[in-house]
PDB file of C-alpha atoms and ligand atoms in Angstrom:
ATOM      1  CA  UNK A   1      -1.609   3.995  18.929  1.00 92.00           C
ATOM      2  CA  UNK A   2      -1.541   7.376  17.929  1.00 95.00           C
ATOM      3  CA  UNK A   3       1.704   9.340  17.299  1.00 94.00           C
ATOM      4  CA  UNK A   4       2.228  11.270  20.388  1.00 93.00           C
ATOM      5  CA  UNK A   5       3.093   8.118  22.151  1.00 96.00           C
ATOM      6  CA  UNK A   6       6.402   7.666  22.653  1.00 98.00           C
ATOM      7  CA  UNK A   7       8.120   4.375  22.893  1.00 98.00           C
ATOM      8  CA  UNK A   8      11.634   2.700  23.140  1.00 98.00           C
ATOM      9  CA  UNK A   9      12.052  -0.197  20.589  1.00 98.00           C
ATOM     10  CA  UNK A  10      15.096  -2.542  21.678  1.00 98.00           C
ATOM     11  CA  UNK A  11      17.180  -3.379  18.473  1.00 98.00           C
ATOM     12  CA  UNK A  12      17.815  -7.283  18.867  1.00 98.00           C
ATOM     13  CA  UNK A  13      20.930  -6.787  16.416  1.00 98.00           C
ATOM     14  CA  UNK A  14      22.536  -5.845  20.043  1.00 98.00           C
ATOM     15  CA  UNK A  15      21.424  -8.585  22.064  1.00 98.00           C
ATOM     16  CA  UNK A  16      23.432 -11.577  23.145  1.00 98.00           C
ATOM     17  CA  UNK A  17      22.626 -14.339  20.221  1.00 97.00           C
ATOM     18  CA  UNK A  18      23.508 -17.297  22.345  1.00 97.00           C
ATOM     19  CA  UNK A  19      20.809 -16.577  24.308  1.00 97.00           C
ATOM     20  CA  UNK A  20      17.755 -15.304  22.314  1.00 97.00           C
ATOM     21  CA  UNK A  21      15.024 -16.873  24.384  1.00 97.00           C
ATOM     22  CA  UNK A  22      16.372 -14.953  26.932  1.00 98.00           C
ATOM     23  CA  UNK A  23      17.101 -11.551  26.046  1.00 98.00           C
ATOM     24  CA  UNK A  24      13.969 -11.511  24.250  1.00 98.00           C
ATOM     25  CA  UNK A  25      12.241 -12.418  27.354  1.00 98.00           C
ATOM     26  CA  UNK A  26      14.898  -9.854  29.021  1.00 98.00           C
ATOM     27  CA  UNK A  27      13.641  -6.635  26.893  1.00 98.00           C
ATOM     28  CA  UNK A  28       9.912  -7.763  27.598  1.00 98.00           C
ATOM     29  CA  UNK A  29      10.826  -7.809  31.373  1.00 98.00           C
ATOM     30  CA  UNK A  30      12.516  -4.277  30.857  1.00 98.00           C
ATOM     31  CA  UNK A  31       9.177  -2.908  29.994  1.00 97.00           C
ATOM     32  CA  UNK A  32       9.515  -3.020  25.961  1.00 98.00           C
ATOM     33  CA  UNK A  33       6.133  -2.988  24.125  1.00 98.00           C
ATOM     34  CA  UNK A  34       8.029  -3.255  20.619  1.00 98.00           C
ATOM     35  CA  UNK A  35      10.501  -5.273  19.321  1.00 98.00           C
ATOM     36  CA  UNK A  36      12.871  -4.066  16.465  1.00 98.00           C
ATOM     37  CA  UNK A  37      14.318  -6.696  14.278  1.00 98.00           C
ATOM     38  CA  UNK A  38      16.861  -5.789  11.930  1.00 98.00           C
ATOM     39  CA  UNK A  39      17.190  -7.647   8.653  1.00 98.00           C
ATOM     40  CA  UNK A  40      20.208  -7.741   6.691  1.00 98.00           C
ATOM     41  CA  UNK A  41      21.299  -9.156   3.180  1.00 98.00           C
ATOM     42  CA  UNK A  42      24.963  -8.402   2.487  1.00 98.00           C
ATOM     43  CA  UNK A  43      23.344  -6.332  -0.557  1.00 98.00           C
ATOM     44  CA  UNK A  44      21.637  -3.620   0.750  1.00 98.00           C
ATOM     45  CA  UNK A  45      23.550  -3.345   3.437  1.00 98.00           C
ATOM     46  CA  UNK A  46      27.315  -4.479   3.756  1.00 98.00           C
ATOM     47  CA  UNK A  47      26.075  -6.681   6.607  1.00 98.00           C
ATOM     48  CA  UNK A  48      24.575 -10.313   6.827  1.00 98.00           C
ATOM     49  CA  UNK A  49      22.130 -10.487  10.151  1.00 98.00           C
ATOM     50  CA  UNK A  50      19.187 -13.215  10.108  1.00 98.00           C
ATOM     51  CA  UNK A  51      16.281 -13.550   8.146  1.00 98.00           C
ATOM     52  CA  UNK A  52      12.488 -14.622   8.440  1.00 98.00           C
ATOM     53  CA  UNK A  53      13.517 -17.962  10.971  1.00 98.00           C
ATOM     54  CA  UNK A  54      14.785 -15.479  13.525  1.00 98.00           C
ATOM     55  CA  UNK A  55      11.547 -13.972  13.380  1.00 98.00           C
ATOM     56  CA  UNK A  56       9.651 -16.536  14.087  1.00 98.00           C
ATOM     57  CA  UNK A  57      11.742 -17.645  16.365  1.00 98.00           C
ATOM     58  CA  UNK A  58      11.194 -14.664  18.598  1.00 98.00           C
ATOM     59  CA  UNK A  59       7.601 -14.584  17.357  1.00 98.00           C
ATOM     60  CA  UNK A  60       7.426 -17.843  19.640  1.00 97.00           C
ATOM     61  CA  UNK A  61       9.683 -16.586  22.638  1.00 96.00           C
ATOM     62  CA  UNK A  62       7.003 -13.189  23.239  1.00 98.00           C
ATOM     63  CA  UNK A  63       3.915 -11.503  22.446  1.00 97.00           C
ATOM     64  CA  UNK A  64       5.593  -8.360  21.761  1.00 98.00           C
ATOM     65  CA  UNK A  65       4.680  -6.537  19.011  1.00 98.00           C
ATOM     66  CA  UNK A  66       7.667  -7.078  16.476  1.00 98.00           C
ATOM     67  CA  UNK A  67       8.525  -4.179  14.093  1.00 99.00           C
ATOM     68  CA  UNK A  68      10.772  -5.433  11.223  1.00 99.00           C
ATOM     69  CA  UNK A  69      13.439  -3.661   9.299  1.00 98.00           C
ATOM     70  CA  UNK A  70      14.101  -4.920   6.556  1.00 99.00           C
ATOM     71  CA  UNK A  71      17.525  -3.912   4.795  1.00 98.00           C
ATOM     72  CA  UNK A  72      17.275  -5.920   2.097  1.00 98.00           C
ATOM     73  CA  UNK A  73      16.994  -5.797  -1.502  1.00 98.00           C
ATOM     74  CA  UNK A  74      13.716  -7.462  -3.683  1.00 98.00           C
ATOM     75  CA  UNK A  75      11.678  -7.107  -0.576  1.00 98.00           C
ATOM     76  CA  UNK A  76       8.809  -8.168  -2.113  1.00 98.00           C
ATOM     77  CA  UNK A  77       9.956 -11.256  -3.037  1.00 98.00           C
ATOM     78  CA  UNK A  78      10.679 -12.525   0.535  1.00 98.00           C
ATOM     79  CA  UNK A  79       7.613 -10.536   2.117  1.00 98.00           C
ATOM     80  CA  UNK A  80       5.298 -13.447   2.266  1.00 98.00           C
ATOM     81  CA  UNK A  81       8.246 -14.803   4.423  1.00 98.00           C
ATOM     82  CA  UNK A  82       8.323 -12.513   7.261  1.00 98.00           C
ATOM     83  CA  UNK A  83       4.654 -11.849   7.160  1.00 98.00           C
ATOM     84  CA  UNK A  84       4.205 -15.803   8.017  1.00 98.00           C
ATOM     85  CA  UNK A  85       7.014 -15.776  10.529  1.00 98.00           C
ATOM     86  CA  UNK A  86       4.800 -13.192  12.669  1.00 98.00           C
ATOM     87  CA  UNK A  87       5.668  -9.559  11.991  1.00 98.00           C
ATOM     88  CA  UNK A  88       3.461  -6.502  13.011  1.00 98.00           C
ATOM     89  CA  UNK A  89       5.299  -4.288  11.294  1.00 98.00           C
ATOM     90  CA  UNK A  90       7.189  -4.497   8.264  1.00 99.00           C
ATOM     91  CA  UNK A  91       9.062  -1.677   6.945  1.00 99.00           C
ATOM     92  CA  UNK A  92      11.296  -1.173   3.504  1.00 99.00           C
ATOM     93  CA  UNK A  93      13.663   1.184   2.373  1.00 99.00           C
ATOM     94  CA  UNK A  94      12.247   3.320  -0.337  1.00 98.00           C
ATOM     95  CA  UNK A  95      16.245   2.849  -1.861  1.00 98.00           C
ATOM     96  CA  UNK A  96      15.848  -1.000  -2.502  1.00 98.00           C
ATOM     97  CA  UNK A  97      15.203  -2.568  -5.552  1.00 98.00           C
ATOM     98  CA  UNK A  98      11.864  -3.776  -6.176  1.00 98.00           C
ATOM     99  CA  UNK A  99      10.491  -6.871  -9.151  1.00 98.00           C
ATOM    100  CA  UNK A 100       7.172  -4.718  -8.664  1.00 98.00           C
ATOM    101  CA  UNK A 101       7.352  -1.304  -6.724  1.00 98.00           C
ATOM    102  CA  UNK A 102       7.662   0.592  -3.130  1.00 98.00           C
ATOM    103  CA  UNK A 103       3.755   1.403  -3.643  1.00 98.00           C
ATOM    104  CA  UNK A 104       2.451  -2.768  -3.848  1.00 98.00           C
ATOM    105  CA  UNK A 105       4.954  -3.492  -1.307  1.00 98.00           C
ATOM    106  CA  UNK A 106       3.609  -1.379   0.894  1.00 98.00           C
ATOM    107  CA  UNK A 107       0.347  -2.050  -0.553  1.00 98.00           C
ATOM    108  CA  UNK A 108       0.844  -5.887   0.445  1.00 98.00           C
ATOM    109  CA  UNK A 109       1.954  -5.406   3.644  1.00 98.00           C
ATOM    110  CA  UNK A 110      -1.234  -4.025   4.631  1.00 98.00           C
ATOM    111  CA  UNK A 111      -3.694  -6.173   2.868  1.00 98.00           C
ATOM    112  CA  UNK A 112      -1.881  -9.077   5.320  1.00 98.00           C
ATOM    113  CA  UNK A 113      -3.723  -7.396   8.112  1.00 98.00           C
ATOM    114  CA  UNK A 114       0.024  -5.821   9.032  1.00 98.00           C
ATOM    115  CA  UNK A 115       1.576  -2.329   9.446  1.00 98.00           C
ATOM    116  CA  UNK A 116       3.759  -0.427   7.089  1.00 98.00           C
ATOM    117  CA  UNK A 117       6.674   1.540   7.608  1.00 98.00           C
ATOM    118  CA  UNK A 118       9.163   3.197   4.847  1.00 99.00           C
ATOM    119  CA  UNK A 119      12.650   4.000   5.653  1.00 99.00           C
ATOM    120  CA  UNK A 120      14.828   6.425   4.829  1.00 98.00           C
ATOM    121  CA  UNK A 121      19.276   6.111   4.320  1.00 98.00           C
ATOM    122  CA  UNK A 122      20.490   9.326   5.732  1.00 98.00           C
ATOM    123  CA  UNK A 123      21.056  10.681   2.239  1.00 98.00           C
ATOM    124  CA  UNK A 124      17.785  10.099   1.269  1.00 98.00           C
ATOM    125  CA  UNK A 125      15.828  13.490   1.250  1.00 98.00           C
ATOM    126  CA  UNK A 126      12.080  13.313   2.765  1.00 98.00           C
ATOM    127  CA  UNK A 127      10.806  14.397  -0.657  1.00 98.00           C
ATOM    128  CA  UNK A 128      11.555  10.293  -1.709  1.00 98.00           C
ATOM    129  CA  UNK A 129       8.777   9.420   0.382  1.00 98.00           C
ATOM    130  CA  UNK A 130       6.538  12.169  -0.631  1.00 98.00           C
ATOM    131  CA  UNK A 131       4.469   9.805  -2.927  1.00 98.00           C
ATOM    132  CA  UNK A 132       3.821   7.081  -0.467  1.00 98.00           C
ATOM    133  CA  UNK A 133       3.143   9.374   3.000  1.00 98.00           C
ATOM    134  CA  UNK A 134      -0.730   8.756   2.450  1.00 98.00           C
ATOM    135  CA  UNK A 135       0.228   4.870   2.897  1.00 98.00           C
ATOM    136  CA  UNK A 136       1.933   4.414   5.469  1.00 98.00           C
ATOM    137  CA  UNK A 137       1.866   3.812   9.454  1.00 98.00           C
ATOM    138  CA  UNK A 138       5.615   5.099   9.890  1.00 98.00           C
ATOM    139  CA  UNK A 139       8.202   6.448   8.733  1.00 98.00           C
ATOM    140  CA  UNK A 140      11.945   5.205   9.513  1.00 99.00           C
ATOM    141  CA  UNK A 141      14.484   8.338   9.370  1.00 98.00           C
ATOM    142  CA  UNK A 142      17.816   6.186   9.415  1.00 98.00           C
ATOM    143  CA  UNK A 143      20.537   8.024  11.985  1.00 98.00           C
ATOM    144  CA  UNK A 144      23.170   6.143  11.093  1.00 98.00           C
ATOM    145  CA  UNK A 145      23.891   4.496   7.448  1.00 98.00           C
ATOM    146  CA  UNK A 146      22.489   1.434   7.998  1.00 98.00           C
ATOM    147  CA  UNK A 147      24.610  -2.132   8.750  1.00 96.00           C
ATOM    148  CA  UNK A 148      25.858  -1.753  11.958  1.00 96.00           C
ATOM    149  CA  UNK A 149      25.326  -1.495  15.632  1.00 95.00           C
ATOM    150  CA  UNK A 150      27.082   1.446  17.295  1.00 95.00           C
ATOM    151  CA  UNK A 151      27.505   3.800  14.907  1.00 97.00           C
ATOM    152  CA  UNK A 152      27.346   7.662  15.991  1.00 98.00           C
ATOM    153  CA  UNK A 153      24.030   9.837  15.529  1.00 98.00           C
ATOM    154  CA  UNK A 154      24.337  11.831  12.126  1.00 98.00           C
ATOM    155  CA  UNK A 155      22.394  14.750  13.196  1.00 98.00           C
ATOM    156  CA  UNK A 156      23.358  17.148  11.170  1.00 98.00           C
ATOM    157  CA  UNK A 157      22.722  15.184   7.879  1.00 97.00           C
ATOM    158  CA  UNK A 158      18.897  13.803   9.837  1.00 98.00           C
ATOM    159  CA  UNK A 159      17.131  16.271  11.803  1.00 98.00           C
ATOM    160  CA  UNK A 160      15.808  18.457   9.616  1.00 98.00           C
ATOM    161  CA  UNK A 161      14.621  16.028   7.387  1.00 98.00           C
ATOM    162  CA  UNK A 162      12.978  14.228  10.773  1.00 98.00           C
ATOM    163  CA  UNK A 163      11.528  17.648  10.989  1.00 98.00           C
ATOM    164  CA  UNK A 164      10.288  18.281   7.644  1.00 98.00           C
ATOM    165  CA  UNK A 165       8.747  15.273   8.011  1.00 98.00           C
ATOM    166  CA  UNK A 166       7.064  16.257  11.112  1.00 98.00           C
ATOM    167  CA  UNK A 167       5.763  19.162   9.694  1.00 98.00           C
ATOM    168  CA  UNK A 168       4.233  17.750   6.405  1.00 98.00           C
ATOM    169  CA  UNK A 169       2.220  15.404   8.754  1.00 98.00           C
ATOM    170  CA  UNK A 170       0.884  18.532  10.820  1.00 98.00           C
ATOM    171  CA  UNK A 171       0.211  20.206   7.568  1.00 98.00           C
ATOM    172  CA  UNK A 172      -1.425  17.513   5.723  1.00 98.00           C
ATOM    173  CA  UNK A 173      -3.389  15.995   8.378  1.00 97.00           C
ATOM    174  CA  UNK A 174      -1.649  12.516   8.280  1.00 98.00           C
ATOM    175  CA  UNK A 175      -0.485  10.355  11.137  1.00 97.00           C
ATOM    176  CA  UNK A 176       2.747   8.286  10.284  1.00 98.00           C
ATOM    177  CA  UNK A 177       4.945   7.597  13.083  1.00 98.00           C
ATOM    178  CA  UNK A 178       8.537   8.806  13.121  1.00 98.00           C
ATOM    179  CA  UNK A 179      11.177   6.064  13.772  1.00 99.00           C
ATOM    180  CA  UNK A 180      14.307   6.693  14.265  1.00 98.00           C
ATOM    181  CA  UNK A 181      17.217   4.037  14.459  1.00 98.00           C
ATOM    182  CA  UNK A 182      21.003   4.035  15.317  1.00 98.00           C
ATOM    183  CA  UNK A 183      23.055   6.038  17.966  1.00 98.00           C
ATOM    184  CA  UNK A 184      19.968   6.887  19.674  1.00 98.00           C
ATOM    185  CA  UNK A 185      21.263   7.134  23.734  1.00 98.00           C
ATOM    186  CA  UNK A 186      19.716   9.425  26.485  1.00 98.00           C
ATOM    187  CA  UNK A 187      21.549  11.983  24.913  1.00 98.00           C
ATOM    188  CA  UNK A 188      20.453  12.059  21.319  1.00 98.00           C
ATOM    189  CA  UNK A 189      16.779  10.908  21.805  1.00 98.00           C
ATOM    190  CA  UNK A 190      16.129  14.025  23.348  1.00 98.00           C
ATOM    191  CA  UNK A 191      17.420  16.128  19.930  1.00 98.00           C
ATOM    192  CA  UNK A 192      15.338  13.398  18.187  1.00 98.00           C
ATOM    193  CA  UNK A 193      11.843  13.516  19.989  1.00 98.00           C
ATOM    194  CA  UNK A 194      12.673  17.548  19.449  1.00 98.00           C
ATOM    195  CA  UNK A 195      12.514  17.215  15.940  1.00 98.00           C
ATOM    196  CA  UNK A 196       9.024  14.974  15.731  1.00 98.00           C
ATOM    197  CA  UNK A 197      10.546  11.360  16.455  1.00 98.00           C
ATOM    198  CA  UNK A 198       8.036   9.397  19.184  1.00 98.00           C
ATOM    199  CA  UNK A 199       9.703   5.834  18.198  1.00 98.00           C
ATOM    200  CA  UNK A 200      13.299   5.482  19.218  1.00 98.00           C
ATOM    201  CA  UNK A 201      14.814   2.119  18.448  1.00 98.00           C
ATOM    202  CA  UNK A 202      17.947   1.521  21.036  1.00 98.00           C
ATOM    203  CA  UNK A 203      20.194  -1.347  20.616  1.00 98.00           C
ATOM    204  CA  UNK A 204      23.561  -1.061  22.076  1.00 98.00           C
ATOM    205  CA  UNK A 205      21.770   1.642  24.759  1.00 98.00           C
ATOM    206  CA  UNK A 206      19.237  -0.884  25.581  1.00 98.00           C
ATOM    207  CA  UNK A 207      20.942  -4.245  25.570  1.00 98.00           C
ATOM    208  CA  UNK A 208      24.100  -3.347  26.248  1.00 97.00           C
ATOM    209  CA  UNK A 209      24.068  -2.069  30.005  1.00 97.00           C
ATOM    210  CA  UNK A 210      23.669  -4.805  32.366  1.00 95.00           C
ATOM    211  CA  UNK A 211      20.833  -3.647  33.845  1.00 98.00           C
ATOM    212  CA  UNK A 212      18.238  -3.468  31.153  1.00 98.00           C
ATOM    213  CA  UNK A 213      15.499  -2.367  32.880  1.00 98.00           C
ATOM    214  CA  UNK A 214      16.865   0.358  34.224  1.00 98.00           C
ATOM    215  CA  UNK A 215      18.080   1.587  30.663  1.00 98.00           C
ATOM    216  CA  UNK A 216      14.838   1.479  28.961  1.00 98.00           C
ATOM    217  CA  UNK A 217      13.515   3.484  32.370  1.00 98.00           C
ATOM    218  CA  UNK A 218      16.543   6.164  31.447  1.00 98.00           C
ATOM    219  CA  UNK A 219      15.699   5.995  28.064  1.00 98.00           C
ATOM    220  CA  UNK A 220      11.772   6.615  28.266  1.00 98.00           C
ATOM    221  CA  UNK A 221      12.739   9.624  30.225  1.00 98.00           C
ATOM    222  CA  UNK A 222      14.816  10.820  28.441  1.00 98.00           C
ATOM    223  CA  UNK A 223      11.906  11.787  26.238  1.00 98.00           C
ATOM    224  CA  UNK A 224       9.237  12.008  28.050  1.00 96.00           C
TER     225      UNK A 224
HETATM  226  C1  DX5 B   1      21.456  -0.227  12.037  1.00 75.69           C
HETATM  227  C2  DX5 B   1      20.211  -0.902  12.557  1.00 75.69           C
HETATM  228  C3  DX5 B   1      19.834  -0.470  13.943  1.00 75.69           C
HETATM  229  C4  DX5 B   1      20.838  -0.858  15.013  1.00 75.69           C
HETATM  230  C5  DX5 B   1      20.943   0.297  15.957  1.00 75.69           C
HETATM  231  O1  DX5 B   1      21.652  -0.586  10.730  1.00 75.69           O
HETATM  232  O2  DX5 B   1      19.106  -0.609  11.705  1.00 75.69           O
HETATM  233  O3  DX5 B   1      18.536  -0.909  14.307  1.00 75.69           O
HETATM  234  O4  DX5 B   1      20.477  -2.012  15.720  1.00 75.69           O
HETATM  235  O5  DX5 B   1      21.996   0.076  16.838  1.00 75.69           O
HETATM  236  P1  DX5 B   1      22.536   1.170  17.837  1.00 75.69           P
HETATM  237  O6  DX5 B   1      21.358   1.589  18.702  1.00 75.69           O
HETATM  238  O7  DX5 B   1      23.587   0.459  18.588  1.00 75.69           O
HETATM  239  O8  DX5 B   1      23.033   2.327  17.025  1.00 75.69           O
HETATM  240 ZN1   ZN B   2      16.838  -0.997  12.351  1.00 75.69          ZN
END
């Protein structure tokens, strides 16, 4: 898939958990193609969500392609663990703390036959992932300090990083895809897909409104 496509990525964080099976099924019937799972250790982040069983669990309820965000610290250590539960993509935050480094992480990832992505904390400048932009199949510009669900778009403190990010690409003839993730609604994804973003991962946009399908159909036109 090359990076002109766009697509809406449903954030499971803001589905209803007492009903996976479900909802999972629920974004697939809404027209989602990917599937973004967010992982959380209480380290990283100030949030506990689920871990490499959730994955798999999902991994069993679709064929969706499942793009995993991991938000956790030692990433390498538990990567064998997500790559068995049935990820596509797995991406890292180049912030983390690593027992080897960002570059055999990533390296790793794609010797499993999987995608890589590296993320970015909104105070991370898009020179931190400078060294690795030859590596990678996307890049995750965090809009919202990662943790939570329903957080406001920083856009301000993101775009123009999303957009010198956009421009290296062009400039260096590379082909990452831009993520971007939290507070993404039909009103920000615009200012997002503006600045170079053609993944938008929606949680409480997607799964929140009762009618799902009819959100991810507001969302996708929003930028297309
Ligand atoms: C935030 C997570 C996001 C979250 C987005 O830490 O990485 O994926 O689910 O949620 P919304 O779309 O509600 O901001
Ligand atoms: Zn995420």
């Amino acid at each position: 898939m090359h990076h002109s496509t766009n697509l809406i990525l449903p954030s499971l964080l803001a589905a209803d958990w007492s009903k996976i099976d479900l909802e999972v099924r629920r974004a697939s019937a809404a027209g989602a193609q990917w599937l973004h799972l967010d992982v959380m250790d209480g380290n990283f982040v100030d949030n506990i969500s689920f871990g490499p069983q959730m994955v798999q669990t999902v991994r069993k309820c679709t064929d969706m392609y499942l793009d995993v965000h991991l938000m956790i610290h030692r990433p390498d250590h538990y990567l064998e663990r997500f790559i068995k539960a049935g990820a596509q993509n797995i991406t890292i935050h180049v912030e983390a703390n690593y027992d080897t480094s960002v570059a055999e992480t990533l390296k790793r990832i794609r010797a499993a036959g999987l995608h890589c992505g590296l993320a970015l904390h909104p105070s991370t400048p898009f020179e931190a992932a400078l060294p690795f932009v030859r590596d990678i199949d996307l890049l995750l510009v965090m809009t919202v300090v990662p943790g939570f669900g329903g957080q406001p778009f920083m856009e301000k403190e993101t775009m123009p990083k999303l957009a010198a990010a956009r421009d290296y690409r062009a400039a260096h003839g590379l082909n990452y895809h831009l993520e971007v993730d939290g507070g993404i609604y039909t009103s920000t994804a615009p200012i997002a897909k503006k600045n170079g973003a053609n993944l938008f991962v929606c949680g409480t946009s997607s799964f929140g409104p009762p009618d799902m399908e009819q959100s991810m159909r507001e969302l996708a036109a929003s930028v297309a």
